[in-house]
C-alpha cells in the first residue's frame, strides 16, 4: 500500500528562493502545454499527448525568452506535464472538468520530485539544485526500511512549507474484530449523533473565529492593490483561515479514529453536500461542519484497519420513519426536533434517524441487499433507492374512522414477486417496513429486531 506522509519544514533563504523559482517554472510549463493542446485541437483538430508536450519542453528551453526553464530541475517540469495528461484523461472520462490555466495568486504552489531528483540518506532529504538537506520537523516516523519514491514540496496561502513523502508502506495491521456496529447521522445542532444515543457537539470553528476573520478581511480591503502592506494583510487573513481548517481537521481525525477503533461496521448517509450548500441560509454552517471530509476520513481509515463502511441512500427517510413500528410520518419541518408516532413512541429526531440508518445498514450486511447490481462507491456499499412496482392504495382518514394519522411506509414489490392476493394485502398491511429492508430480503419483524438491538 502506498501512503503519503506530510511534514512541515523550514527552508533557508537560498532554498526558499530556489523552490519559488521552481514553482514559477512549473506553472509556466503547465500553462504553455495547456495552451498548445487547446490550439492544436481548436485549429487543426489534433490531439496532443504527453510525448508531444515533452518534446515541446525541450524546444521551449532553447528559446531565449524561456531560457530560465533550464535553471531549475527538469524533473518537476516533466511531472507537471504528466499531471496535465492525467487531467485530460479525467476530463475525457467525464470525471472532472476541463483543465484550467494556473494563476500565480490563486493556484496551489507545488512541485513534485521523483527518485532521480532528490537524495535520501540517513533520514535527510536533499532536493536537486540544493546543497543542504531540508530542515524537516518529523512529527511522525516513516516505516522502518522504507525509502520515499516521490517528494512533493508545497506552500500554502499562509506561507507555510510542507513536504509530502510517498512511500510503499506494508500497511497498518487490521484491528481486532469486534461485534459492535453504529449508525451515524450528521447534523448542524450536533455534529454527529450515534445510534447509541451519544451526541457529539458541533464546535462551529468558523463562528468562533468570525470576528478575527472579519477584521482581517476589512484590513485587507483597505490596503492598496499590489502593495507590500496588502500582501502582509493577505497573509494575516490566510493564517486565520488556516487556523480554522487545522482545528476542524484535528477534531475530525480524533472522532473518526475513535469510531473506527470501537466499531466493526459503520453506517452513514450518502448526502449531496454540493447541492445542500446551495441553500443560502445553511451554506456557511454546512461548510463549517465539513461532512464530506468526515466521510472521506472515515472511509480510508476503515479500509486501513479492516472495518466496514456502509452508505445508505440519500432518499432513505431516516428522520420520518419510526424506529419502533416502521410507520412513516407526514412531512416534517426542520425545526421539529422531537415527534410522537401513532404507536405512542416519542423520538428524538436525530437519534431516531441514526437508529434507522443502522437498521438499513444491518439489512445489507446480514441479508445481502447488494445481490442486485449496485452503484459502487469508494469504501462502502450503497443501499440504492428501490422504486416500487406496486403500492397498496391507502384508505382515506374518514374510512379509517377519521383523524389524520401517519401513513405506513409500504415495501416495494419486485418483478419476481408472486401475484398479490387479499391475504397477502392483509399481511402487508400489518407488517410494514422501510423499502430498503424489504428490497434487501429482510422481513419487517427482522428489521424491528435489528433496530431494537
Coordinates of C-alpha atoms in Angstrom, one line a residue:
X1 CA 0.0 0.0 0.0
X2 CA 1.3 3.4 -0.9
X3 CA 0.9 6.1 1.7
X4 CA 2.0 9.7 1.8
X5 CA 3.5 11.2 5.0
X6 CA 3.3 15.0 5.2
X7 CA 5.7 17.1 7.2
X8 CA 6.4 20.7 7.7
X9 CA 9.9 22.1 7.0
X10 CA 11.7 25.4 7.3
X11 CA 13.8 26.3 4.3
X12 CA 16.8 28.6 4.3
X13 CA 16.6 31.8 2.2
X14 CA 18.5 30.1 -0.6
X15 CA 16.3 27.1 -0.6
X16 CA 13.1 29.2 -0.5
X17 CA 14.3 31.2 -3.5
X18 CA 15.1 28.0 -5.4
X19 CA 11.7 26.5 -4.6
X20 CA 9.8 29.7 -5.5
X21 CA 11.6 29.8 -8.8
X22 CA 10.7 26.1 -9.4
X23 CA 7.1 26.8 -8.6
X24 CA 7.0 29.6 -11.2
X25 CA 8.6 27.4 -13.9
X26 CA 6.2 24.5 -13.2
X27 CA 3.3 26.9 -13.5
X28 CA 4.7 28.3 -16.7
X29 CA 5.3 24.9 -18.4
X30 CA 1.8 23.8 -17.4
X31 CA 0.2 26.8 -19.0
X32 CA 2.3 26.6 -22.1
X33 CA 1.4 22.9 -22.6
X34 CA -2.3 23.5 -21.9
X35 CA -2.3 26.4 -24.5
X36 CA -0.5 24.2 -27.1
X37 CA -3.0 21.4 -26.6
X38 CA -6.0 23.7 -26.9
X39 CA -4.7 25.4 -30.0
X40 CA -3.9 22.0 -31.6
X41 CA -7.4 20.8 -31.1
X42 CA -9.3 24.0 -32.0
X43 CA -7.2 25.0 -35.0
X44 CA -6.1 21.7 -36.5
X45 CA -8.3 19.1 -34.8
X46 CA -5.2 17.2 -33.4
X47 CA -4.8 15.6 -30.0
X48 CA -1.5 16.3 -28.3
X49 CA -0.3 13.9 -25.7
X50 CA 2.4 13.8 -23.1
X51 CA 5.2 12.7 -25.5
X52 CA 4.5 15.7 -27.8
X53 CA 4.5 18.2 -24.9
X54 CA 7.7 16.7 -23.6
X55 CA 9.3 17.4 -27.0
X56 CA 7.9 21.0 -26.9
X57 CA 9.5 21.5 -23.5
X58 CA 13.0 20.9 -25.0
X59 CA 12.3 23.5 -27.7
X60 CA 11.0 26.0 -25.1
X61 CA 14.2 25.7 -23.1
X62 CA 16.2 26.6 -26.2
X63 CA 14.2 29.8 -26.7
X64 CA 15.9 32.9 -25.4
X65 CA 12.7 34.2 -23.6
X66 CA 12.3 30.9 -21.8
X67 CA 15.9 30.1 -21.0
X68 CA 15.1 30.4 -17.3
X69 CA 13.4 27.0 -17.5
X70 CA 16.9 25.4 -17.7
X71 CA 17.9 26.9 -14.3
X72 CA 15.7 24.6 -12.3
X73 CA 15.5 20.8 -12.1
X74 CA 13.9 19.2 -15.1
X75 CA 12.0 16.5 -13.1
X76 CA 9.3 18.8 -11.7
X77 CA 8.7 20.2 -15.2
X78 CA 8.2 16.7 -16.6
X79 CA 6.0 15.8 -13.7
X80 CA 3.7 18.8 -14.4
X81 CA 3.3 17.6 -18.0
X82 CA 2.2 14.2 -16.6
X83 CA -0.3 15.9 -14.3
X84 CA -1.7 17.7 -17.3
X85 CA -2.1 14.4 -19.2
X86 CA -3.9 12.9 -16.2
X87 CA -6.2 16.0 -16.0
X88 CA -7.2 15.5 -19.7
X89 CA -7.7 11.7 -19.1
X90 CA -10.1 12.5 -16.3
X91 CA -11.8 15.1 -18.4
X92 CA -12.4 12.7 -21.3
X93 CA -13.6 10.1 -18.9
X94 CA -16.1 12.7 -17.5
X95 CA -14.6 12.5 -14.1
X96 CA -13.5 16.2 -14.0
X97 CA -13.9 19.5 -15.7
X98 CA -11.7 20.8 -18.5
X99 CA -8.2 21.7 -17.2
X100 CA -7.8 25.4 -16.4
X101 CA -4.7 27.7 -16.5
X102 CA -2.8 28.1 -13.3
X103 CA -2.6 31.5 -11.6
X104 CA 0.3 32.9 -9.6
X105 CA -2.1 34.3 -7.0
X106 CA -4.8 31.7 -6.8
X107 CA -3.3 28.3 -7.7
X108 CA -1.7 25.9 -5.3
X109 CA 2.1 26.2 -5.4
X110 CA 3.7 22.8 -5.5
X111 CA 6.5 20.8 -7.3
X112 CA 6.9 17.0 -7.4
X113 CA 10.3 15.4 -7.4
X114 CA 10.8 11.7 -8.3
X115 CA 13.6 9.4 -7.0
X116 CA 16.1 10.7 -9.5
X117 CA 15.7 14.3 -8.3
X118 CA 16.4 14.0 -4.6
X119 CA 18.8 12.2 -2.3
X120 CA 17.6 10.3 0.7
X121 CA 20.5 9.5 3.1
X122 CA 20.3 8.8 6.9
X123 CA 16.9 10.3 7.2
X124 CA 17.9 13.5 5.4
X125 CA 16.2 14.8 2.3
X126 CA 18.2 16.9 -0.2
X127 CA 16.4 18.1 -3.4
X128 CA 18.0 18.7 -6.8
X129 CA 19.9 22.0 -7.2
X130 CA 20.3 22.3 -3.4
X131 CA 23.5 21.8 -1.4
X132 CA 21.9 21.3 2.0
X133 CA 19.1 19.0 3.2
X134 CA 15.7 20.3 4.2
X135 CA 15.1 21.2 7.9
X136 CA 12.1 18.9 8.3
X137 CA 10.0 18.6 11.5
X138 CA 9.5 14.8 11.9
X139 CA 6.1 14.8 13.5
X140 CA 5.9 11.0 12.9
X141 CA 8.5 8.5 11.9
X142 CA 8.5 6.8 8.5
X143 CA 8.1 3.0 8.3
X144 CA 11.4 1.2 9.1
X145 CA 13.5 0.5 6.0
X146 CA 11.2 2.5 3.6
X147 CA 12.7 4.8 1.0
X148 CA 10.4 7.6 -0.4
X149 CA 9.7 7.2 -4.1
X150 CA 8.3 10.8 -4.5
X151 CA 8.7 14.0 -2.7
X152 CA 6.2 16.8 -3.2
X153 CA 7.0 20.2 -1.9
X154 CA 4.2 22.8 -1.4
X155 CA 3.5 26.1 0.1
X156 CA 0.1 27.1 1.4
X157 CA -1.5 30.6 1.4
X158 CA -0.2 31.4 4.9
X159 CA 3.4 30.9 3.7
X160 CA 4.0 27.5 5.4
X161 CA 6.2 25.0 3.7
X162 CA 5.3 21.3 3.5
X163 CA 6.9 18.2 2.0
X164 CA 4.9 15.0 1.3
X165 CA 6.8 11.7 1.0
X166 CA 5.2 8.9 -0.9
X167 CA 6.3 5.5 0.4
X168 CA 5.5 1.9 -0.2
X169 CA 4.1 1.1 3.3
X170 CA 3.5 -2.5 4.3
X171 CA 0.2 -1.1 5.6
X172 CA -1.3 -0.8 9.1
X173 CA -2.3 -4.0 10.7
X174 CA -6.1 -4.6 10.8
X175 CA -7.6 -4.1 14.3
X176 CA -9.1 -6.9 16.3
X177 CA -12.6 -7.8 15.1
X178 CA -15.4 -6.5 17.4
X179 CA -19.1 -7.2 17.4
X180 CA -20.3 -3.6 17.7
X181 CA -22.0 -1.6 14.9
X182 CA -23.1 2.0 14.9
X183 CA -25.2 4.3 12.7
X184 CA -24.1 7.9 12.3
X185 CA -26.4 10.8 11.5
X186 CA -24.6 14.1 10.7
X187 CA -26.2 17.4 11.6
X188 CA -25.7 21.1 12.5
X189 CA -27.0 21.4 16.1
X190 CA -24.8 18.4 16.8
X191 CA -22.0 17.4 14.5
X192 CA -22.7 13.7 14.9
X193 CA -25.5 11.7 16.5
X194 CA -24.9 8.0 17.0
X195 CA -27.4 5.2 17.2
X196 CA -26.3 4.6 20.7
X197 CA -27.8 7.9 21.7
X198 CA -24.4 9.7 22.0
X199 CA -24.4 13.3 20.6
X200 CA -21.1 14.9 19.6
X201 CA -21.3 18.7 19.9
X202 CA -20.6 20.9 16.9
X203 CA -17.8 23.3 17.9
X204 CA -18.5 25.7 15.0
X205 CA -14.9 26.6 14.4
X206 CA -15.7 29.3 11.8
X207 CA -18.2 31.1 14.1
X208 CA -15.6 31.1 17.0
X209 CA -13.1 33.0 14.8
X210 CA -15.6 35.0 12.8
X211 CA -14.7 38.3 14.4
X212 CA -11.0 37.8 13.7
X213 CA -11.9 36.8 10.1
X214 CA -14.0 39.9 9.6
X215 CA -11.3 42.2 11.0
X216 CA -8.6 40.6 8.7
X217 CA -10.8 40.9 5.7
X218 CA -11.6 44.5 6.3
X219 CA -7.9 45.3 6.8
X220 CA -7.1 43.6 3.5
X221 CA -9.8 45.7 1.7
X222 CA -8.3 48.9 2.9
X223 CA -4.8 48.2 1.5
X224 CA -3.7 49.4 -1.9
X225 CA -3.6 46.7 -4.5
X226 CA -0.1 45.4 -5.5
X227 CA 1.4 46.9 -2.3
X228 CA 3.5 45.2 0.3
X229 CA 1.1 46.1 3.0
X230 CA -1.7 44.3 1.1
X231 CA 0.5 41.2 0.9
X232 CA 1.1 41.3 4.6
X233 CA -2.7 41.7 5.2
X234 CA -3.4 38.8 2.9
X235 CA -1.0 36.5 4.8
X236 CA -2.8 37.5 8.1
X237 CA -6.1 36.6 6.6
X238 CA -4.8 33.3 5.3
X239 CA -3.5 32.5 8.8
X240 CA -7.0 32.8 10.2
X241 CA -8.4 30.5 7.6
X242 CA -5.6 28.0 8.2
X243 CA -6.2 28.1 12.0
X244 CA -9.9 27.3 11.4
X245 CA -9.1 24.5 9.0
X246 CA -6.5 22.9 11.2
X247 CA -8.9 22.9 14.2
X248 CA -11.6 21.3 12.1
X249 CA -9.3 18.6 10.7
X250 CA -7.9 17.8 14.1
X251 CA -11.4 17.2 15.6
X252 CA -12.5 15.1 12.6
X253 CA -9.3 13.0 12.9
X254 CA -10.0 12.3 16.5
X255 CA -13.6 11.4 16.0
X256 CA -13.1 9.1 13.0
X257 CA -10.2 7.3 14.7
X258 CA -12.3 6.6 17.8
X259 CA -15.3 5.4 15.7
X260 CA -13.1 3.1 13.6
X261 CA -11.4 1.6 16.7
X262 CA -14.6 1.0 18.6
X263 CA -16.9 -0.4 15.8
X264 CA -16.7 -3.1 13.2
X265 CA -19.5 -1.7 11.0
X266 CA -20.2 1.9 10.5
X267 CA -23.3 3.1 8.6
X268 CA -23.6 6.6 7.2
X269 CA -25.8 8.5 4.8
X270 CA -25.0 9.4 1.2
X271 CA -25.6 13.2 1.4
X272 CA -25.4 15.5 -1.6
X273 CA -23.3 18.2 0.2
X274 CA -22.6 20.1 -3.0
X275 CA -26.3 20.6 -3.6
X276 CA -27.1 21.3 0.1
X277 CA -24.7 24.3 0.2
X278 CA -26.9 25.9 -2.4
X279 CA -29.2 26.9 0.5
X280 CA -28.0 30.4 1.3
X281 CA -29.3 30.1 4.9
X282 CA -27.4 27.0 5.8
X283 CA -24.4 27.1 3.4
X284 CA -21.9 28.6 5.9
X285 CA -23.0 26.1 8.7
X286 CA -22.8 23.1 6.4
X287 CA -19.4 24.1 5.0
X288 CA -18.1 24.6 8.6
X289 CA -19.4 21.1 9.6
X290 CA -17.3 19.6 6.8
X291 CA -19.5 16.5 6.3
X292 CA -17.6 15.4 3.1
X293 CA -14.2 15.5 4.9
X294 CA -15.7 13.4 7.7
X295 CA -16.8 10.7 5.2
X296 CA -13.5 10.7 3.4
X297 CA -11.6 10.2 6.6
X298 CA -13.9 7.5 7.9
X299 CA -13.7 5.5 4.6
X300 CA -9.9 5.5 4.2
X301 CA -9.3 4.7 7.9
X302 CA -11.8 1.9 7.7
X303 CA -10.0 0.5 4.7
X304 CA -6.7 0.6 6.6
X305 CA -7.9 -1.1 9.7
X306 CA -10.3 -3.8 8.3
X307 CA -13.6 -2.1 9.2
X308 CA -16.8 -1.9 7.1
X309 CA -18.5 1.3 6.0
X310 CA -22.0 1.0 4.5
X311 CA -23.5 4.0 2.8
X312 CA -27.3 4.4 2.9
X313 CA -29.1 6.1 0.1
X314 CA -29.8 9.8 0.5
X315 CA -33.5 9.3 -0.1
X316 CA -34.0 6.9 2.7
X317 CA -36.5 8.6 5.1
X318 CA -34.5 8.1 8.2
X319 CA -35.9 11.1 10.2
X320 CA -39.6 10.5 9.5
X321 CA -39.5 6.7 9.9
X322 CA -40.5 5.3 13.3
X323 CA -37.7 3.0 14.5
X324 CA -40.2 1.1 16.7
X325 CA -43.2 0.3 14.5
X326 CA -41.9 1.3 11.0
X327 CA -44.6 4.0 10.4
X328 CA -43.7 6.8 8.1
X329 CA -44.7 10.2 9.4
X330 CA -46.0 13.1 7.4
X331 CA -43.9 15.9 6.1
X332 CA -41.7 17.1 9.0
X333 CA -40.2 20.6 9.2
X334 CA -36.6 21.1 10.0
X335 CA -37.4 22.9 13.3
X336 CA -39.2 19.8 14.6
X337 CA -36.6 18.0 16.8
X338 CA -39.0 15.6 18.7
X339 CA -42.1 13.9 17.4
X340 CA -44.5 11.3 18.6
X341 CA -45.5 8.3 16.5
X342 CA -49.1 6.9 16.3
X343 CA -47.8 3.9 18.2
X344 CA -47.1 6.1 21.2
X345 CA -43.3 6.2 20.9
X346 CA -41.6 9.6 21.3
X347 CA -38.5 10.1 19.2
X348 CA -35.6 12.4 19.2
X349 CA -35.3 13.3 15.6
X350 CA -31.6 12.7 15.2
X351 CA -31.3 9.6 17.4
X352 CA -34.2 8.1 15.6
X353 CA -32.5 8.8 12.2
X354 CA -29.3 7.2 13.4
X355 CA -31.1 4.1 14.5
X356 CA -32.9 3.8 11.2
X357 CA -29.6 4.3 9.3
X358 CA -28.1 1.5 11.4
X359 CA -31.0 -0.8 10.7
X360 CA -30.8 -0.3 6.9
X361 CA -27.1 -1.0 7.0
X362 CA -27.5 -4.2 9.0
X363 CA -30.1 -5.3 6.5
X364 CA -27.3 -5.1 3.9
X365 CA -24.6 -6.8 5.9
X366 CA -26.9 -9.6 7.1
X367 CA -29.3 -10.3 4.3
X368 CA -27.2 -9.1 1.3
X369 CA -29.1 -6.3 -0.3
X370 CA -26.3 -5.9 -2.8
X371 CA -27.1 -9.1 -4.7
X372 CA -28.7 -6.8 -7.3
X373 CA -26.4 -4.6 -9.4
X374 CA -25.5 -1.7 -7.2
X375 CA -23.7 1.6 -7.8
X376 CA -20.2 1.3 -6.5
X377 CA -18.9 3.9 -4.0
X378 CA -15.4 4.2 -2.6
X379 CA -15.0 2.5 0.7
X380 CA -18.5 1.2 1.1
X381 CA -21.7 -0.3 -0.4
X382 CA -24.6 1.8 -1.2
X383 CA -28.2 0.8 -0.4
X384 CA -29.9 2.2 -3.5
X385 CA -33.4 3.5 -3.7
X386 CA -35.8 0.8 -4.9
X387 CA -38.8 2.1 -6.8
X388 CA -42.0 0.2 -6.0
X389 CA -43.7 -1.5 -9.0
X390 CA -46.9 -1.7 -7.0
X391 CA -48.1 0.1 -3.9
X392 CA -51.3 -0.7 -2.0
X393 CA -53.8 2.2 -2.2
X394 CA -54.1 3.8 1.2
X395 CA -57.5 4.4 2.7
X396 CA -58.7 7.9 3.4
X397 CA -58.8 9.1 7.1
X398 CA -62.6 9.0 7.0
X399 CA -62.8 5.4 6.0
X400 CA -60.4 4.6 8.9
X401 CA -62.6 6.4 11.4
X402 CA -61.5 10.0 10.9
X403 CA -58.4 11.8 12.1
X404 CA -55.1 12.4 10.4
X405 CA -52.7 9.6 11.1
X406 CA -49.2 8.9 9.8
X407 CA -49.1 6.7 6.7
X408 CA -47.2 3.5 6.6
X409 CA -44.1 3.0 4.6
X410 CA -45.2 0.3 2.2
X411 CA -42.5 -2.1 1.0
X412 CA -41.9 -2.2 -2.8
X413 CA -42.5 -5.4 -4.8
X414 CA -40.1 -6.6 -7.5
X415 CA -40.9 -8.2 -10.8
X416 CA -40.1 -11.6 -9.2
X417 CA -42.7 -11.3 -6.5
X418 CA -45.8 -13.6 -6.7
X419 CA -49.2 -12.1 -7.5
X420 CA -50.7 -10.2 -4.6
X421 CA -53.7 -11.8 -3.0
X422 CA -56.1 -10.4 -0.5
X423 CA -54.4 -12.3 2.3
X424 CA -51.1 -11.0 1.2
X425 CA -52.5 -7.5 1.3
X426 CA -53.7 -8.0 4.9
X427 CA -50.3 -9.3 5.9
X428 CA -48.6 -6.5 4.1
X429 CA -50.9 -4.0 5.9
X430 CA -49.9 -5.5 9.3
X431 CA -46.2 -5.9 8.6
X432 CA -44.8 -2.8 7.0
X433 CA -41.1 -1.8 6.9
X434 CA -38.7 0.5 5.1
X435 CA -38.3 -0.1 1.4
X436 CA -34.6 -0.7 1.8
X437 CA -35.1 -3.5 4.3
X438 CA -37.8 -5.1 2.0
X439 CA -35.6 -4.9 -1.0
X440 CA -32.8 -6.5 1.0
X441 CA -34.9 -9.5 1.6
X442 CA -35.3 -8.9 5.3
X443 CA -38.7 -9.3 6.9
X444 CA -40.3 -6.3 8.8
X445 CA -40.0 -8.2 12.1
X446 CA -36.3 -8.7 11.5
X447 CA -35.8 -5.0 10.8
X448 CA -37.6 -4.1 14.0
X449 CA -35.4 -6.6 15.9
X450 CA -32.3 -5.0 14.3
X451 CA -33.5 -1.6 15.4
X452 CA -34.3 -2.6 18.9
X453 CA -30.9 -4.4 19.3

